PDB file of C-alpha atoms in Angstrom:
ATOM      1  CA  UNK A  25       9.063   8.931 -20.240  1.00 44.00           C
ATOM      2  CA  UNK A  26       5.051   9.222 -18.835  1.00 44.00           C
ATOM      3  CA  UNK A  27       5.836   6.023 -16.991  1.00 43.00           C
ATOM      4  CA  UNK A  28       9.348   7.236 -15.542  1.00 41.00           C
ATOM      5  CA  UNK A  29       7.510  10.657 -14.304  1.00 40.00           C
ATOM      6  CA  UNK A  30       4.137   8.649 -12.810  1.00 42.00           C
ATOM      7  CA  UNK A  31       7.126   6.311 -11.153  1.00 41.00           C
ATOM      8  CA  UNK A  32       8.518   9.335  -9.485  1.00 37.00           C
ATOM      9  CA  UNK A  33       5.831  10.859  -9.074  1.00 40.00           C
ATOM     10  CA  UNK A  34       4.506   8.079  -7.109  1.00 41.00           C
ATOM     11  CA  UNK A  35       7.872   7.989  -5.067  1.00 39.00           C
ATOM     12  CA  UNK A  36       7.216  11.438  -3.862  1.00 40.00           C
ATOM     13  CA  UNK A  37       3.762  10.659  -2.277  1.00 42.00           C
ATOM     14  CA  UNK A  38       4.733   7.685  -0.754  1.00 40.00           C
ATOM     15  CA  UNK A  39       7.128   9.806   0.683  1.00 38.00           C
ATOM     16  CA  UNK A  40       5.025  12.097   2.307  1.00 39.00           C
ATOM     17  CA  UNK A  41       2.323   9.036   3.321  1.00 39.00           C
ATOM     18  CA  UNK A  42       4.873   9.120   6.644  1.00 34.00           C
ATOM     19  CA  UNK A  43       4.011  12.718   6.874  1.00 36.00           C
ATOM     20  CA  UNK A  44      -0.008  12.126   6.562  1.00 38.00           C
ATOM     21  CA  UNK A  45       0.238   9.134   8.497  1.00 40.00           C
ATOM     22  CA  UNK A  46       2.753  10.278  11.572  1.00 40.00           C
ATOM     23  CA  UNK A  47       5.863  11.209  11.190  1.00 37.00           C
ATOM     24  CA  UNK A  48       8.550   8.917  12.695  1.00 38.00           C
ATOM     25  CA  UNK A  49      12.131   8.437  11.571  1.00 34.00           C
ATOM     26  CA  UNK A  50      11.136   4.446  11.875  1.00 37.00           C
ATOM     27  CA  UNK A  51       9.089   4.711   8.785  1.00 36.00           C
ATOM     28  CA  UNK A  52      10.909   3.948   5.669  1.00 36.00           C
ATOM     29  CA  UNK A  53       8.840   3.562   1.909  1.00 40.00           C
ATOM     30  CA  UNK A  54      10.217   1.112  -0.173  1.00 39.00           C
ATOM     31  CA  UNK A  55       8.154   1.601  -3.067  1.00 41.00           C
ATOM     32  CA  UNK A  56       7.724  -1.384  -5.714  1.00 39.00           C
ATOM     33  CA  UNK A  57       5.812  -1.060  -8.890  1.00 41.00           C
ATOM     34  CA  UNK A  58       4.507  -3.673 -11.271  1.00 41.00           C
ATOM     35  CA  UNK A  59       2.590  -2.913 -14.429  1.00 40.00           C
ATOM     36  CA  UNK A  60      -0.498  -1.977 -12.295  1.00 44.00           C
ATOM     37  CA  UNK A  61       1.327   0.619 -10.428  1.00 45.00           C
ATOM     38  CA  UNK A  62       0.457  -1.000  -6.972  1.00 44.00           C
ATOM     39  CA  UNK A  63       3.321   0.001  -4.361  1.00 44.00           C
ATOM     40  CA  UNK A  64       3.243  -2.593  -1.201  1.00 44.00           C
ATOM     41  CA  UNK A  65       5.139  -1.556   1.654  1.00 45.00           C
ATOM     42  CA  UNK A  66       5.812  -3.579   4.786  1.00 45.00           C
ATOM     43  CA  UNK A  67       8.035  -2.132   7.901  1.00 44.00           C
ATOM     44  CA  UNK A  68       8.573  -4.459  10.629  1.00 43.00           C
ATOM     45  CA  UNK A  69      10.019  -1.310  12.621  1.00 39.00           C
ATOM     46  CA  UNK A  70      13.396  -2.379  14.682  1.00 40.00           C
ATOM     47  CA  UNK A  71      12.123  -0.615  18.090  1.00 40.00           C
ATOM     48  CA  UNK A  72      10.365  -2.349  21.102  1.00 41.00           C
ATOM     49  CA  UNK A  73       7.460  -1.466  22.964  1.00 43.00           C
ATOM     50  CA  UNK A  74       8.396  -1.595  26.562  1.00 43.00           C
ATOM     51  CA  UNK A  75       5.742  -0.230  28.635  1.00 44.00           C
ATOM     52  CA  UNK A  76       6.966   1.033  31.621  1.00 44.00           C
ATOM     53  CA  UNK A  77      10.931   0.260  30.876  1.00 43.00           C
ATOM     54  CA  UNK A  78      10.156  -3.217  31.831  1.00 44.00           C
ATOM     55  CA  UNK A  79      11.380  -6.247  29.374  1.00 47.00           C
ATOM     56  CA  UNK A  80       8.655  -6.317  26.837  1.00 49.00           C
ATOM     57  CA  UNK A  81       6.516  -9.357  26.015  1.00 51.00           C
ATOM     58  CA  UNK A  82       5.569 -11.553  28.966  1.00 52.00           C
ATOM     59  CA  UNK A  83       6.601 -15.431  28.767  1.00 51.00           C
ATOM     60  CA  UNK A  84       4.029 -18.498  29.465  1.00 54.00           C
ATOM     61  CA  UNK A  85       3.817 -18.597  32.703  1.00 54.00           C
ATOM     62  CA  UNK A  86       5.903 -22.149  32.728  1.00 54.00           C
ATOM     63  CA  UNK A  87       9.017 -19.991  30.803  1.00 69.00           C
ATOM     64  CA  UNK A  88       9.371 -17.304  33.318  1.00 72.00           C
ATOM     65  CA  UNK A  89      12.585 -18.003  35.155  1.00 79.00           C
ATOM     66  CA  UNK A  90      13.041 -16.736  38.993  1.00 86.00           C
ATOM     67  CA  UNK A  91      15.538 -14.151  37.679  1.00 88.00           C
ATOM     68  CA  UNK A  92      12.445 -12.674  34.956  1.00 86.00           C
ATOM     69  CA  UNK A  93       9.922 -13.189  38.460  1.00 86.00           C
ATOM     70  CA  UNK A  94      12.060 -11.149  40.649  1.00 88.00           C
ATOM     71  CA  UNK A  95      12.203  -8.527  37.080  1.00 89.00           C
ATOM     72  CA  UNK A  96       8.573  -8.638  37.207  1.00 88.00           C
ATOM     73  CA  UNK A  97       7.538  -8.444  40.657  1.00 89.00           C
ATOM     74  CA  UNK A  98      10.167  -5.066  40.862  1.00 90.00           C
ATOM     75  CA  UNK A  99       8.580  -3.303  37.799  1.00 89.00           C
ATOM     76  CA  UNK A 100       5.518  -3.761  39.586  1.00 86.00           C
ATOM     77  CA  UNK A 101       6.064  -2.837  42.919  1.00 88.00           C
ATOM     78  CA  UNK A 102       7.532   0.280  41.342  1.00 89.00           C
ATOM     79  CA  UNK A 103       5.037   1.115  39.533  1.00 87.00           C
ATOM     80  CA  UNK A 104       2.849   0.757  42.895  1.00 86.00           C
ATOM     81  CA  UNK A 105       1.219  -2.717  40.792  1.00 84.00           C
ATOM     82  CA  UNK A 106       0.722  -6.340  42.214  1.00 85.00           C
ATOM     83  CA  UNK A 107       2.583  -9.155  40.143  1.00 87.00           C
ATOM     84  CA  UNK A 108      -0.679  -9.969  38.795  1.00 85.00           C
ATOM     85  CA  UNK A 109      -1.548  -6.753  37.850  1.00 84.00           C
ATOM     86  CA  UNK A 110       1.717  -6.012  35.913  1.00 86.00           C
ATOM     87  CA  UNK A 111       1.166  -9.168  33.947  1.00 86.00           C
ATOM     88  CA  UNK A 112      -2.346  -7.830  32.716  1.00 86.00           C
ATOM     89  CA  UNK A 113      -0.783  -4.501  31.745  1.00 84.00           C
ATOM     90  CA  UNK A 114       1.686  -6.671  29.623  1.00 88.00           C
ATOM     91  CA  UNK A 115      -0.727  -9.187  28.533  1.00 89.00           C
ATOM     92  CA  UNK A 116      -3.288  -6.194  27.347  1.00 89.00           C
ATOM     93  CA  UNK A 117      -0.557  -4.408  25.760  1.00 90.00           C
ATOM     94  CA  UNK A 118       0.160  -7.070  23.520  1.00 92.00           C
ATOM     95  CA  UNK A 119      -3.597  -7.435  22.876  1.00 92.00           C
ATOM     96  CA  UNK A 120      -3.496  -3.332  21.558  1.00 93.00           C
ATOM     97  CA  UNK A 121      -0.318  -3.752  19.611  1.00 93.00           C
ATOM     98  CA  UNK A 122      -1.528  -6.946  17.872  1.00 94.00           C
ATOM     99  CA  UNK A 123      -5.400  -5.592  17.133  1.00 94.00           C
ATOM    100  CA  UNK A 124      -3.620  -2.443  15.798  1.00 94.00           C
ATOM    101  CA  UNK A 125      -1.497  -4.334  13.397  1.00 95.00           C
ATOM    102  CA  UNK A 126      -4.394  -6.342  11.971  1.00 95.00           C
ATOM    103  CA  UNK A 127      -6.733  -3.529  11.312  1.00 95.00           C
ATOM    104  CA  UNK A 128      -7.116  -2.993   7.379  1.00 96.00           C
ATOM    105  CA  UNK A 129      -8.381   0.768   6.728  1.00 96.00           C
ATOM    106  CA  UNK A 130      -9.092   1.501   3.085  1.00 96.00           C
ATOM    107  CA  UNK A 131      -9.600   5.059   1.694  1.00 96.00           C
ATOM    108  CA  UNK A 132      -9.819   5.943  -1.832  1.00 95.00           C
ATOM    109  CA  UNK A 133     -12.152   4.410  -4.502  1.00 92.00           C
ATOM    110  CA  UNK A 134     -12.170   1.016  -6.556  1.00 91.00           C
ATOM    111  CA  UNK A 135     -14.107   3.255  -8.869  1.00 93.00           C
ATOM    112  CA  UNK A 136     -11.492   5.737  -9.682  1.00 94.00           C
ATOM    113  CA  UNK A 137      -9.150   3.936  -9.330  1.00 95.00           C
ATOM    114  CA  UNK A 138      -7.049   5.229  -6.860  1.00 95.00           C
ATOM    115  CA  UNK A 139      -6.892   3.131  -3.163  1.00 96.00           C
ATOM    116  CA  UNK A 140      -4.922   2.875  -0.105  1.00 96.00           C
ATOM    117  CA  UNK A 141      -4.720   0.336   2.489  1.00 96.00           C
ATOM    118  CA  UNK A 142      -2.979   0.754   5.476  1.00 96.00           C
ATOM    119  CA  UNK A 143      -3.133  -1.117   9.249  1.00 95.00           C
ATOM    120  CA  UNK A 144      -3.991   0.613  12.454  1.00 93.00           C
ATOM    121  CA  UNK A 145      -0.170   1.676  13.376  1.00 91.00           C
ATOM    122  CA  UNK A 146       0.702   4.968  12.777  1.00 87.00           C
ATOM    123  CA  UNK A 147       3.342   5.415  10.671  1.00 91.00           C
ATOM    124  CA  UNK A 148       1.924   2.406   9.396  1.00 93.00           C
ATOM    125  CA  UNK A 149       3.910  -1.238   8.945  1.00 94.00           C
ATOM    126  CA  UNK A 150       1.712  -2.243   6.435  1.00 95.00           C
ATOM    127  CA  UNK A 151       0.767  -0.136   3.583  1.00 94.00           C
ATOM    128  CA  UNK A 152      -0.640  -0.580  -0.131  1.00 95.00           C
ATOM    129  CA  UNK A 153      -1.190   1.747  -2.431  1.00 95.00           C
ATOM    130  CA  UNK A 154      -3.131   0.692  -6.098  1.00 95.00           C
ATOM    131  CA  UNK A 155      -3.430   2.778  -9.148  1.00 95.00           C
ATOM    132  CA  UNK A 156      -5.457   1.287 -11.681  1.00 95.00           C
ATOM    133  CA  UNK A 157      -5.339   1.999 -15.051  1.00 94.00           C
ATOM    134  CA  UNK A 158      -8.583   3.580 -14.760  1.00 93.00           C
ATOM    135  CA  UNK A 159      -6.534   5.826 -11.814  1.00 93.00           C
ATOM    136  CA  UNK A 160      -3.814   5.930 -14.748  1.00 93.00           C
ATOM    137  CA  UNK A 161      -6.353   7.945 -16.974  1.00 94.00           C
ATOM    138  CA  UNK A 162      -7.523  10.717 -15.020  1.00 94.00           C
ATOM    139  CA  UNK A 163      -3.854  12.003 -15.199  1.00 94.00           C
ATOM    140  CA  UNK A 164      -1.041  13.061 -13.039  1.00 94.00           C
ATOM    141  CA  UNK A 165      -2.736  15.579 -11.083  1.00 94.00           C
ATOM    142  CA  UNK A 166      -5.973  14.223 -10.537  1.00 95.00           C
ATOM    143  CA  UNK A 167      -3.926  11.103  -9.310  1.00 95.00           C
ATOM    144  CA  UNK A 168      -1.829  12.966  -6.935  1.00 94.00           C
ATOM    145  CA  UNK A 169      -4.981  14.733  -4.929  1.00 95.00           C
ATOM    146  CA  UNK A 170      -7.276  11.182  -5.070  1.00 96.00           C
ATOM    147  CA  UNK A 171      -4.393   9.672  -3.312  1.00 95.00           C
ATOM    148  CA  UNK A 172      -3.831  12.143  -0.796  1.00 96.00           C
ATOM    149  CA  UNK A 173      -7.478  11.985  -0.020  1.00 96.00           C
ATOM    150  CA  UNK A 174      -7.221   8.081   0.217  1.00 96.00           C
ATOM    151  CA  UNK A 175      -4.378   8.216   2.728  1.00 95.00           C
ATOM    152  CA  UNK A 176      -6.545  11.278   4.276  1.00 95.00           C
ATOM    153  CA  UNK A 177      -9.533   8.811   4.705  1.00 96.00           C
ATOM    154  CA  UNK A 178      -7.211   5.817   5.505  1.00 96.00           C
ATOM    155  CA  UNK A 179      -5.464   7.410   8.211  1.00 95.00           C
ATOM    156  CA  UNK A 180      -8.843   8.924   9.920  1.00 95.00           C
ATOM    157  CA  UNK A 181     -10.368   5.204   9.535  1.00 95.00           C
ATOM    158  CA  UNK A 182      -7.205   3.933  11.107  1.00 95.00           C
ATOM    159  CA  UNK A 183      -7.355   6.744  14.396  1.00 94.00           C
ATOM    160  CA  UNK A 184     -11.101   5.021  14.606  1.00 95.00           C
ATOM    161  CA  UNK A 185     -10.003   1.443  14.444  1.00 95.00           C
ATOM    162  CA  UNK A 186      -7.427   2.420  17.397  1.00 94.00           C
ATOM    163  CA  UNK A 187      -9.884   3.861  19.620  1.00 94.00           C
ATOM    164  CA  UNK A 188     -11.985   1.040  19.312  1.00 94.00           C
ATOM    165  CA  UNK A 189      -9.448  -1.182  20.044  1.00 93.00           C
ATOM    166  CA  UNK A 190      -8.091   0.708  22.942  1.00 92.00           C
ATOM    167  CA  UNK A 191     -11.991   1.092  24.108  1.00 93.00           C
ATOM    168  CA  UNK A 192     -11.439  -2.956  24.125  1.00 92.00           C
ATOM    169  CA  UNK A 193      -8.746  -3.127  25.771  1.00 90.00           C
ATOM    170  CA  UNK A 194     -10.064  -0.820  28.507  1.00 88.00           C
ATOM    171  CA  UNK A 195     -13.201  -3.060  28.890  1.00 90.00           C
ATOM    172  CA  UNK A 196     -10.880  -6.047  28.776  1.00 88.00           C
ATOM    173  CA  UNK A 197      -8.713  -4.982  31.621  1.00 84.00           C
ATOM    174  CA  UNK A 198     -12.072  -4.616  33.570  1.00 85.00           C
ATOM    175  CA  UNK A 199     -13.164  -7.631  33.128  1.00 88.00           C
ATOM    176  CA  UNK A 200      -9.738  -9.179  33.817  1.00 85.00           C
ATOM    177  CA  UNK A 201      -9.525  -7.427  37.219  1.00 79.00           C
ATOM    178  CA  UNK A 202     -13.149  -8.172  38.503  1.00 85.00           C
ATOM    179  CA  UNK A 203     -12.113 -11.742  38.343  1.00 85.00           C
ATOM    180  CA  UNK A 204      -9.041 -11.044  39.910  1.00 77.00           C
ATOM    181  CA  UNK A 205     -10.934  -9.674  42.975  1.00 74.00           C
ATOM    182  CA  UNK A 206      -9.445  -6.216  42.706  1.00 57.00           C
ATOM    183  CA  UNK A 207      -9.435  -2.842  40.830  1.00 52.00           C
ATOM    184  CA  UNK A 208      -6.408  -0.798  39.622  1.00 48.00           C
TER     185      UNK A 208
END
C-alpha cells in the first residue's frame, strides 16, 4: 500500500515537472519505476523546428538538389539574406538545438537522496528522476518538496546552459560571417 501511494505520488510530480519545466502540450511523462524508484523519461517530440517556415535541416552541400537551391535561395531573399547567409542561420540552428539536447543539468542531492536530471530543452526530452532509499526515508512529504526543489534547480541550471549556448552560437555566427567577408 506505502509503495502504491509513493508510485502515485510520484506520478503526480512528474506530472507537474511539464509545468516547472514549460508547459507544452508536446510533453508527455511516461513514468517507469524499478525497485529504486528512478523514473526515466525520454520524448523525442513529433514537431519540427523550421526557422523561418523554410524546410528544416540543411543537406551536404553535394545532396541539395536544384529544386531544394531554388527553396533556399527564395527563403533567403525573403528574408532579405544571401544564400550563404541562410545556410549559416540553418547550420547554427542545428548547432543550438543539438548543444541544448546534450546539456545534463542536475538539481537535487546524492545526499538526500532525491535528484533530477534533465537536458537543456524546455519541456525537457530527456528527464530522470532518482529516489533513493535514503530519499525513501525522509517520507512522503519531505520527498515531494526535495523534488520540486531539484526540478527548481534543474530547470534554472538548464535556462543557464541555454544562454551559454546561444552566447555560442552568437559568437559562432560572427566568426562564420567575418570569413565570409560580410556582416548580417
Amino acid at each position: 500500500q506505502k509503495l502504491f501511494n509513493m508510485k502515485l505520488s510520484l506520478n503526480i510530480i512528474a506530472a507537474s515537472i511539464a509545468l516547472f519545466a514549460g508547459q507544452s502540450n508536446a510533453f508527455s511523462v511516461v513514468p517507469s519505476f524499478t525497485n529504486g524508484l528512478t523514473t526515466t523519461t525520454q520524448h523525442a517530440s513529433t514537431s519540427k523546428l523550421n526557422m523561418f517556415g523554410g524546410g528544416g535541416a540543411l543537406q551536404e552541400e553535394d545532396e541539395i538538389d536544384e529544386e531544394q537551391e531554388a527553396q533556399i535561395e527564395q527563403a533567403a531573399s525573403a528574408l532579405g539574406f544571401s544564400k550563404d547567409e541562410y545556410k549559416l542561420v540553418i547550420k547554427m540552428q542545428q548547432n543550438l538545438a543539438k548543444s541544448v539536447d546534450s546539456l545534463r543539468c542536475k538539481g537535487g542531492s546524492d545526499a538526500k537522496g532525491v535528484s533530477v536530471t534533465m537536458d537543456g530543452n524546455s519541456p525537457p526530452k530527456f528527464l530522470e528522476v532518482e529516489i533513493t532509499d535514503d530519499g525513501k526515508a525522509l517520507g512522503k512529504g519531505e520527498v515531494e518538496s526535495l523534488l520540486v526543489t531539484a526540478i527548481k534547480d534543474a530547470n534554472e541550471q538548464a535556462r543557464k546552459g541555454q544562454a551559454a549556448a546561444i552566447q555560442t552560437m552568437n559568437q559562432d555566427i560572427a566568426s562564420e560571417m567575418k570569413m565570409m567577408g560580410g556582416g548580417m
